[in-house]
Amino acid sequence: MNDNGQAKFIDNIRKALCVDGNRACPDIFYRKPDQESMIILERISSRSHSLRLQLLYKMIDSAKIVNLDVRPVQTLTDASHEIIKLACEKKPEWGDEKSVVLWKHPLIEEMNIEEILRERKISVIFSNRPDEGKTGRDRLIKESAVSFIGITSADYCIAETGTLVLKTAPGNERIVSLLPSIHVAVIKLGQVIADFNELYTLLDKELSDSPEGIDAGMTFITGPSKTADIEATMVHGAHGPRE
């Protein structure tokens, strides 16, 4: 549909609904947090280090159930070493050449693993810049498809289920966590929350603070891709990462 056809189509809908195109939409999303939400937000913000560690241990237990490998480390340098070790030990699912695709994310960039990986003959691909458009998206799809590891961060991790919550945007594309055979997410301890109730409360606050702030896609990842056939045989990696 060309621009004129699209405008005409939308205009017909407005007329059918008796809606004036110049009328401002009511701000139906903005609302102040209620008392229960305030209690939850206070609980999250005041959570002690020891309680955060308890959530981490709970997340590790939950992760085992969904075949998710959690590797706690003390520093970003330690995290870099774990990723480099993984990239060196694992073999690509297809072919012999190794390549890794990474989000353009402050936490990932702070790890400085690009040079070390290249020294080990492992190609490094970064996700798109906001100004790359369709050409950049097509490039990323092609390069992610041949990468055997995708490295992202996450906005939250839910301890109760071992679920990663990723907001996707230019530079932080969902495809990096979807196409490679192995997905690695680097997060900080403070990003681990208790349950979905805490998540929804945090998202509601973000929306209240800035209604235009949640304008990207959001992905929930609970372990590797899992598919069961008619005989109930579980297969990992059929429709996404196998690790």
PDB file of C-alpha atoms in Angstrom:
ATOM      1  CA  MET A   1       0.000   0.000   0.000  1.00  0.00           C
ATOM      2  CA  ASN A   2       1.452   3.384  -1.015  1.00  0.00           C
ATOM      3  CA  ASP A   3       1.365   6.476   1.197  1.00  0.00           C
ATOM      4  CA  ASN A   4      -1.801   7.860  -0.451  1.00  0.00           C
ATOM      5  CA  GLY A   5      -3.611   4.540  -0.112  1.00  0.00           C
ATOM      6  CA  GLN A   6      -2.569   4.240   3.516  1.00  0.00           C
ATOM      7  CA  ALA A   7      -3.758   7.757   4.335  1.00  0.00           C
ATOM      8  CA  LYS A   8      -7.100   7.103   2.620  1.00  0.00           C
ATOM      9  CA  PHE A   9      -7.523   3.803   4.460  1.00  0.00           C
ATOM     10  CA  ILE A  10      -6.895   5.415   7.856  1.00  0.00           C
ATOM     11  CA  ASP A  11      -9.170   8.342   6.967  1.00  0.00           C
ATOM     12  CA  ASN A  12     -12.013   5.915   6.158  1.00  0.00           C
ATOM     13  CA  ILE A  13     -11.583   4.243   9.547  1.00  0.00           C
ATOM     14  CA  ARG A  14     -11.682   7.625  11.307  1.00  0.00           C
ATOM     15  CA  LYS A  15     -14.888   8.559   9.494  1.00  0.00           C
ATOM     16  CA  ALA A  16     -16.500   5.221  10.337  1.00  0.00           C
ATOM     17  CA  LEU A  17     -15.607   5.695  14.005  1.00  0.00           C
ATOM     18  CA  CYS A  18     -16.594   9.384  13.936  1.00  0.00           C
ATOM     19  CA  VAL A  19     -13.133  10.281  15.192  1.00  0.00           C
ATOM     20  CA  ASP A  20     -11.546  13.667  14.545  1.00  0.00           C
ATOM     21  CA  GLY A  21      -7.957  13.101  13.418  1.00  0.00           C
ATOM     22  CA  ASN A  22      -6.835  16.268  15.208  1.00  0.00           C
ATOM     23  CA  ARG A  23      -8.205  15.195  18.559  1.00  0.00           C
ATOM     24  CA  ALA A  24      -5.549  14.393  21.132  1.00  0.00           C
ATOM     25  CA  CYS A  25      -5.665  10.901  22.569  1.00  0.00           C
ATOM     26  CA  PRO A  26      -6.304  10.724  26.316  1.00  0.00           C
ATOM     27  CA  ASP A  27      -3.327   9.708  28.422  1.00  0.00           C
ATOM     28  CA  ILE A  28      -4.840   6.372  29.426  1.00  0.00           C
ATOM     29  CA  PHE A  29      -1.552   4.857  30.586  1.00  0.00           C
ATOM     30  CA  TYR A  30      -0.357   7.412  33.091  1.00  0.00           C
ATOM     31  CA  ARG A  31      -1.249   6.735  36.688  1.00  0.00           C
ATOM     32  CA  LYS A  32       0.472   7.065  40.017  1.00  0.00           C
ATOM     33  CA  PRO A  33       1.663   3.853  41.724  1.00  0.00           C
ATOM     34  CA  ASP A  34      -0.807   2.575  44.314  1.00  0.00           C
ATOM     35  CA  GLN A  35       0.173   1.710  47.883  1.00  0.00           C
ATOM     36  CA  GLU A  36       0.937  -1.935  47.094  1.00  0.00           C
ATOM     37  CA  SER A  37       3.190  -0.901  44.215  1.00  0.00           C
ATOM     38  CA  MET A  38       5.006   1.598  46.425  1.00  0.00           C
ATOM     39  CA  ILE A  39       5.693  -1.151  48.963  1.00  0.00           C
ATOM     40  CA  ILE A  40       7.098  -3.423  46.244  1.00  0.00           C
ATOM     41  CA  LEU A  41       9.265  -0.647  44.800  1.00  0.00           C
ATOM     42  CA  GLU A  42      10.614   0.188  48.251  1.00  0.00           C
ATOM     43  CA  ARG A  43      11.365  -3.498  48.864  1.00  0.00           C
ATOM     44  CA  ILE A  44      13.343  -3.708  45.628  1.00  0.00           C
ATOM     45  CA  SER A  45      15.293  -0.478  46.122  1.00  0.00           C
ATOM     46  CA  SER A  46      16.203  -1.246  49.758  1.00  0.00           C
ATOM     47  CA  ARG A  47      17.097  -4.909  49.203  1.00  0.00           C
ATOM     48  CA  SER A  48      20.361  -5.744  50.953  1.00  0.00           C
ATOM     49  CA  HIS A  49      23.316  -7.463  49.316  1.00  0.00           C
ATOM     50  CA  SER A  50      22.660 -10.661  51.264  1.00  0.00           C
ATOM     51  CA  LEU A  51      19.029 -10.744  50.097  1.00  0.00           C
ATOM     52  CA  ARG A  52      20.158 -10.159  46.521  1.00  0.00           C
ATOM     53  CA  LEU A  53      22.517 -13.121  46.874  1.00  0.00           C
ATOM     54  CA  GLN A  54      19.592 -15.229  48.095  1.00  0.00           C
ATOM     55  CA  LEU A  55      17.705 -14.300  44.928  1.00  0.00           C
ATOM     56  CA  LEU A  56      20.754 -15.283  42.879  1.00  0.00           C
ATOM     57  CA  TYR A  57      20.867 -18.717  44.527  1.00  0.00           C
ATOM     58  CA  LYS A  58      17.146 -19.112  43.913  1.00  0.00           C
ATOM     59  CA  MET A  59      17.685 -18.179  40.268  1.00  0.00           C
ATOM     60  CA  ILE A  60      20.447 -20.797  39.970  1.00  0.00           C
ATOM     61  CA  ASP A  61      18.077 -23.458  41.331  1.00  0.00           C
ATOM     62  CA  SER A  62      15.308 -22.356  38.948  1.00  0.00           C
ATOM     63  CA  ALA A  63      17.765 -22.343  36.048  1.00  0.00           C
ATOM     64  CA  LYS A  64      18.652 -26.007  36.534  1.00  0.00           C
ATOM     65  CA  ILE A  65      15.037 -26.985  35.889  1.00  0.00           C
ATOM     66  CA  VAL A  66      15.009 -25.269  32.472  1.00  0.00           C
ATOM     67  CA  ASN A  67      18.521 -26.384  31.443  1.00  0.00           C
ATOM     68  CA  LEU A  68      19.984 -22.897  31.906  1.00  0.00           C
ATOM     69  CA  ASP A  69      23.675 -22.539  32.834  1.00  0.00           C
ATOM     70  CA  VAL A  70      24.305 -19.730  35.359  1.00  0.00           C
ATOM     71  CA  ARG A  71      27.911 -18.778  36.131  1.00  0.00           C
ATOM     72  CA  PRO A  72      28.254 -16.222  38.958  1.00  0.00           C
ATOM     73  CA  VAL A  73      31.464 -14.147  38.843  1.00  0.00           C
ATOM     74  CA  GLN A  74      32.877 -11.311  40.911  1.00  0.00           C
ATOM     75  CA  THR A  75      33.961  -8.871  38.194  1.00  0.00           C
ATOM     76  CA  LEU A  76      33.434  -8.049  34.523  1.00  0.00           C
ATOM     77  CA  THR A  77      36.979  -9.277  33.898  1.00  0.00           C
ATOM     78  CA  ASP A  78      35.959 -12.656  35.305  1.00  0.00           C
ATOM     79  CA  ALA A  79      32.885 -12.599  33.067  1.00  0.00           C
ATOM     80  CA  SER A  80      35.114 -11.887  30.057  1.00  0.00           C
ATOM     81  CA  HIS A  81      37.314 -14.866  30.915  1.00  0.00           C
ATOM     82  CA  GLU A  82      34.263 -17.142  31.168  1.00  0.00           C
ATOM     83  CA  ILE A  83      32.979 -16.026  27.765  1.00  0.00           C
ATOM     84  CA  ILE A  84      36.390 -16.387  26.111  1.00  0.00           C
ATOM     85  CA  LYS A  85      36.781 -19.850  27.636  1.00  0.00           C
ATOM     86  CA  LEU A  86      33.337 -20.812  26.341  1.00  0.00           C
ATOM     87  CA  ALA A  87      34.079 -19.488  22.855  1.00  0.00           C
ATOM     88  CA  CYS A  88      37.362 -21.397  22.704  1.00  0.00           C
ATOM     89  CA  GLU A  89      35.951 -24.686  24.019  1.00  0.00           C
ATOM     90  CA  LYS A  90      32.681 -24.865  22.082  1.00  0.00           C
ATOM     91  CA  LYS A  91      32.507 -25.893  18.438  1.00  0.00           C
ATOM     92  CA  PRO A  92      30.202 -24.234  15.895  1.00  0.00           C
ATOM     93  CA  GLU A  93      27.040 -26.147  15.090  1.00  0.00           C
ATOM     94  CA  TRP A  94      27.730 -25.640  11.367  1.00  0.00           C
ATOM     95  CA  GLY A  95      31.113 -25.235   9.694  1.00  0.00           C
ATOM     96  CA  ASP A  96      34.501 -24.680  11.288  1.00  0.00           C
ATOM     97  CA  GLU A  97      34.840 -20.883  11.442  1.00  0.00           C
ATOM     98  CA  LYS A  98      33.912 -19.231  14.716  1.00  0.00           C
ATOM     99  CA  SER A  99      32.154 -15.874  14.977  1.00  0.00           C
ATOM    100  CA  VAL A 100      30.479 -14.113  17.885  1.00  0.00           C
ATOM    101  CA  VAL A 101      27.812 -11.396  17.630  1.00  0.00           C
ATOM    102  CA  LEU A 102      27.462  -8.848  20.439  1.00  0.00           C
ATOM    103  CA  TRP A 103      25.017  -6.172  21.496  1.00  0.00           C
ATOM    104  CA  LYS A 104      26.256  -2.580  21.431  1.00  0.00           C
ATOM    105  CA  HIS A 105      25.571  -2.238  25.146  1.00  0.00           C
ATOM    106  CA  PRO A 106      27.631  -0.364  27.794  1.00  0.00           C
ATOM    107  CA  LEU A 107      28.043  -3.471  29.963  1.00  0.00           C
ATOM    108  CA  ILE A 108      29.205  -5.580  26.999  1.00  0.00           C
ATOM    109  CA  GLU A 109      31.549  -2.872  25.709  1.00  0.00           C
ATOM    110  CA  GLU A 110      33.052  -2.435  29.188  1.00  0.00           C
ATOM    111  CA  MET A 111      34.176  -6.073  29.115  1.00  0.00           C
ATOM    112  CA  ASN A 112      36.607  -5.388  26.226  1.00  0.00           C
ATOM    113  CA  ILE A 113      36.466  -8.924  24.842  1.00  0.00           C
ATOM    114  CA  GLU A 114      36.580  -7.967  21.156  1.00  0.00           C
ATOM    115  CA  GLU A 115      40.374  -7.839  20.838  1.00  0.00           C
ATOM    116  CA  ILE A 116      40.947 -11.032  22.854  1.00  0.00           C
ATOM    117  CA  LEU A 117      38.462 -12.994  20.755  1.00  0.00           C
ATOM    118  CA  ARG A 118      40.061 -11.793  17.525  1.00  0.00           C
ATOM    119  CA  GLU A 119      43.501 -12.796  18.817  1.00  0.00           C
ATOM    120  CA  ARG A 120      42.067 -16.301  19.066  1.00  0.00           C
ATOM    121  CA  LYS A 121      40.886 -16.200  15.445  1.00  0.00           C
ATOM    122  CA  ILE A 122      37.238 -15.693  16.438  1.00  0.00           C
ATOM    123  CA  SER A 123      35.378 -13.103  14.350  1.00  0.00           C
ATOM    124  CA  VAL A 124      33.469 -10.416  16.251  1.00  0.00           C
ATOM    125  CA  ILE A 125      30.275  -8.805  14.942  1.00  0.00           C
ATOM    126  CA  PHE A 126      28.488  -5.898  16.618  1.00  0.00           C
ATOM    127  CA  SER A 127      24.761  -5.281  16.336  1.00  0.00           C
ATOM    128  CA  ASN A 128      23.369  -2.284  14.495  1.00  0.00           C
ATOM    129  CA  ARG A 129      23.792   1.397  15.079  1.00  0.00           C
ATOM    130  CA  PRO A 130      20.468   3.285  15.265  1.00  0.00           C
ATOM    131  CA  ASP A 131      21.145   4.979  11.899  1.00  0.00           C
ATOM    132  CA  GLU A 132      21.853   1.848   9.829  1.00  0.00           C
ATOM    133  CA  GLY A 133      18.246   1.155   8.781  1.00  0.00           C
ATOM    134  CA  LYS A 134      17.196  -1.799   6.637  1.00  0.00           C
ATOM    135  CA  THR A 135      20.680  -2.400   5.241  1.00  0.00           C
ATOM    136  CA  GLY A 136      22.036  -2.809   8.754  1.00  0.00           C
ATOM    137  CA  ARG A 137      19.170  -5.102   9.765  1.00  0.00           C
ATOM    138  CA  ASP A 138      19.725  -7.337   6.748  1.00  0.00           C
ATOM    139  CA  ARG A 139      23.440  -7.481   7.510  1.00  0.00           C
ATOM    140  CA  LEU A 140      22.817  -8.393  11.139  1.00  0.00           C
ATOM    141  CA  ILE A 141      20.376 -11.171  10.224  1.00  0.00           C
ATOM    142  CA  LYS A 142      22.887 -12.706   7.828  1.00  0.00           C
ATOM    143  CA  GLU A 143      25.824 -12.443  10.217  1.00  0.00           C
ATOM    144  CA  SER A 144      23.869 -13.614  13.276  1.00  0.00           C
ATOM    145  CA  ALA A 145      22.758 -16.702  11.362  1.00  0.00           C
ATOM    146  CA  VAL A 146      26.379 -17.821  10.949  1.00  0.00           C
ATOM    147  CA  SER A 147      27.510 -16.812  14.462  1.00  0.00           C
ATOM    148  CA  PHE A 148      27.667 -19.607  16.996  1.00  0.00           C
ATOM    149  CA  ILE A 149      27.468 -17.370  20.081  1.00  0.00           C
ATOM    150  CA  GLY A 150      25.277 -14.305  20.680  1.00  0.00           C
ATOM    151  CA  ILE A 151      26.136 -12.064  23.641  1.00  0.00           C
ATOM    152  CA  THR A 152      23.589  -9.674  25.143  1.00  0.00           C
ATOM    153  CA  SER A 153      22.780  -8.085  28.446  1.00  0.00           C
ATOM    154  CA  ALA A 154      19.270  -8.068  29.940  1.00  0.00           C
ATOM    155  CA  ASP A 155      17.128  -5.580  31.810  1.00  0.00           C
ATOM    156  CA  TYR A 156      15.997  -8.008  34.477  1.00  0.00           C
ATOM    157  CA  CYS A 157      16.263 -11.654  35.461  1.00  0.00           C
ATOM    158  CA  ILE A 158      13.401 -13.243  37.397  1.00  0.00           C
ATOM    159  CA  ALA A 159      14.687 -15.545  40.141  1.00  0.00           C
ATOM    160  CA  GLU A 160      11.451 -17.491  40.522  1.00  0.00           C
ATOM    161  CA  THR A 161      11.568 -18.883  36.971  1.00  0.00           C
ATOM    162  CA  GLY A 162      15.083 -18.108  35.700  1.00  0.00           C
ATOM    163  CA  THR A 163      13.571 -15.819  33.068  1.00  0.00           C
ATOM    164  CA  LEU A 164      15.604 -13.152  31.273  1.00  0.00           C
ATOM    165  CA  VAL A 165      13.759  -9.965  30.298  1.00  0.00           C
ATOM    166  CA  LEU A 166      15.293  -8.131  27.328  1.00  0.00           C
ATOM    167  CA  LYS A 167      14.094  -4.816  25.915  1.00  0.00           C
ATOM    168  CA  THR A 168      15.079  -4.713  22.272  1.00  0.00           C
ATOM    169  CA  ALA A 169      16.091  -1.576  20.364  1.00  0.00           C
ATOM    170  CA  PRO A 170      18.623  -0.521  17.694  1.00  0.00           C
ATOM    171  CA  GLY A 171      21.956  -1.847  18.948  1.00  0.00           C
ATOM    172  CA  ASN A 172      20.152  -4.298  21.231  1.00  0.00           C
ATOM    173  CA  GLU A 173      18.358  -6.480  18.685  1.00  0.00           C
ATOM    174  CA  ARG A 174      16.399  -9.584  19.641  1.00  0.00           C
ATOM    175  CA  ILE A 175      17.986 -11.562  16.814  1.00  0.00           C
ATOM    176  CA  VAL A 176      21.325 -11.675  18.683  1.00  0.00           C
ATOM    177  CA  SER A 177      19.661 -13.813  21.359  1.00  0.00           C
ATOM    178  CA  LEU A 178      17.666 -15.872  18.860  1.00  0.00           C
ATOM    179  CA  LEU A 179      19.752 -17.020  15.870  1.00  0.00           C
ATOM    180  CA  PRO A 180      23.129 -18.150  17.290  1.00  0.00           C
ATOM    181  CA  SER A 181      23.354 -21.682  18.738  1.00  0.00           C
ATOM    182  CA  ILE A 182      24.507 -20.357  22.122  1.00  0.00           C
ATOM    183  CA  HIS A 183      23.112 -17.287  23.895  1.00  0.00           C
ATOM    184  CA  VAL A 184      25.092 -15.612  26.684  1.00  0.00           C
ATOM    185  CA  ALA A 185      23.487 -12.843  28.773  1.00  0.00           C
ATOM    186  CA  VAL A 186      25.668 -10.699  31.045  1.00  0.00           C
ATOM    187  CA  ILE A 187      23.822  -9.099  33.952  1.00  0.00           C
ATOM    188  CA  LYS A 188      24.611  -7.515  37.304  1.00  0.00           C
ATOM    189  CA  LEU A 189      23.368  -8.772  40.661  1.00  0.00           C
ATOM    190  CA  GLY A 190      21.058  -5.781  41.060  1.00  0.00           C
ATOM    191  CA  GLN A 191      19.128  -6.814  37.947  1.00  0.00           C
ATOM    192  CA  VAL A 192      17.910 -10.037  39.572  1.00  0.00           C
ATOM    193  CA  ILE A 193      14.378  -9.586  40.911  1.00  0.00           C
ATOM    194  CA  ALA A 194      12.108 -11.975  42.772  1.00  0.00           C
ATOM    195  CA  ASP A 195       9.115 -12.629  40.529  1.00  0.00           C
ATOM    196  CA  PHE A 196       6.813 -11.353  37.791  1.00  0.00           C
ATOM    197  CA  ASN A 197       4.915  -9.221  40.299  1.00  0.00           C
ATOM    198  CA  GLU A 198       8.081  -7.201  40.888  1.00  0.00           C
ATOM    199  CA  LEU A 199       8.722  -7.030  37.146  1.00  0.00           C
ATOM    200  CA  TYR A 200       5.268  -5.685  36.309  1.00  0.00           C
ATOM    201  CA  THR A 201       5.540  -3.137  39.109  1.00  0.00           C
ATOM    202  CA  LEU A 202       8.892  -1.910  37.774  1.00  0.00           C
ATOM    203  CA  LEU A 203       7.569  -1.715  34.211  1.00  0.00           C
ATOM    204  CA  ASP A 204       4.483   0.154  35.391  1.00  0.00           C
ATOM    205  CA  LYS A 205       6.691   2.690  37.162  1.00  0.00           C
ATOM    206  CA  GLU A 206       8.824   3.126  34.040  1.00  0.00           C
ATOM    207  CA  LEU A 207       5.689   3.801  32.032  1.00  0.00           C
ATOM    208  CA  SER A 208       4.387   6.271  34.616  1.00  0.00           C
ATOM    209  CA  ASP A 209       7.718   8.098  34.775  1.00  0.00           C
ATOM    210  CA  SER A 210       8.067   8.287  30.995  1.00  0.00           C
ATOM    211  CA  PRO A 211       5.094   7.144  28.850  1.00  0.00           C
ATOM    212  CA  GLU A 212       7.330   7.070  25.760  1.00  0.00           C
ATOM    213  CA  GLY A 213      10.015   5.098  27.610  1.00  0.00           C
ATOM    214  CA  ILE A 214       8.676   1.610  26.826  1.00  0.00           C
ATOM    215  CA  ASP A 215       8.478   1.806  23.061  1.00  0.00           C
ATOM    216  CA  ALA A 216      10.601  -1.196  22.087  1.00  0.00           C
ATOM    217  CA  GLY A 217       9.922  -4.891  21.909  1.00  0.00           C
ATOM    218  CA  MET A 218      10.344  -6.997  25.010  1.00  0.00           C
ATOM    219  CA  THR A 219      11.516 -10.605  25.041  1.00  0.00           C
ATOM    220  CA  PHE A 220      11.123 -13.167  27.825  1.00  0.00           C
ATOM    221  CA  ILE A 221      13.649 -16.024  27.695  1.00  0.00           C
ATOM    222  CA  THR A 222      13.361 -19.005  30.032  1.00  0.00           C
ATOM    223  CA  GLY A 223      16.188 -21.360  29.136  1.00  0.00           C
ATOM    224  CA  PRO A 224      17.234 -22.720  25.722  1.00  0.00           C
ATOM    225  CA  SER A 225      14.777 -23.404  22.905  1.00  0.00           C
ATOM    226  CA  LYS A 226      12.695 -26.473  23.717  1.00  0.00           C
ATOM    227  CA  THR A 227      10.492 -28.475  21.355  1.00  0.00           C
ATOM    228  CA  ALA A 228       8.718 -31.792  21.975  1.00  0.00           C
ATOM    229  CA  ASP A 229       7.481 -34.006  19.155  1.00  0.00           C
ATOM    230  CA  ILE A 230       4.371 -36.186  19.157  1.00  0.00           C
ATOM    231  CA  GLU A 231       6.273 -38.863  21.098  1.00  0.00           C
ATOM    232  CA  ALA A 232       7.094 -36.288  23.808  1.00  0.00           C
ATOM    233  CA  THR A 233      10.813 -36.380  23.006  1.00  0.00           C
ATOM    234  CA  MET A 234      12.376 -33.091  24.120  1.00  0.00           C
ATOM    235  CA  VAL A 235      14.715 -31.427  21.626  1.00  0.00           C
ATOM    236  CA  HIS A 236      16.816 -28.363  22.465  1.00  0.00           C
ATOM    237  CA  GLY A 237      17.730 -25.797  19.824  1.00  0.00           C
ATOM    238  CA  ALA A 238      15.145 -26.541  17.139  1.00  0.00           C
ATOM    239  CA  HIS A 239      13.706 -23.003  17.113  1.00  0.00           C
ATOM    240  CA  GLY A 240      16.394 -20.995  18.865  1.00  0.00           C
ATOM    241  CA  PRO A 241      19.618 -21.392  20.856  1.00  0.00           C
ATOM    242  CA  ARG A 242      20.330 -24.876  22.197  1.00  0.00           C
ATOM    243  CA  GLU A 243      22.386 -23.462  25.082  1.00  0.00           C
TER     244      GLU A 243
END
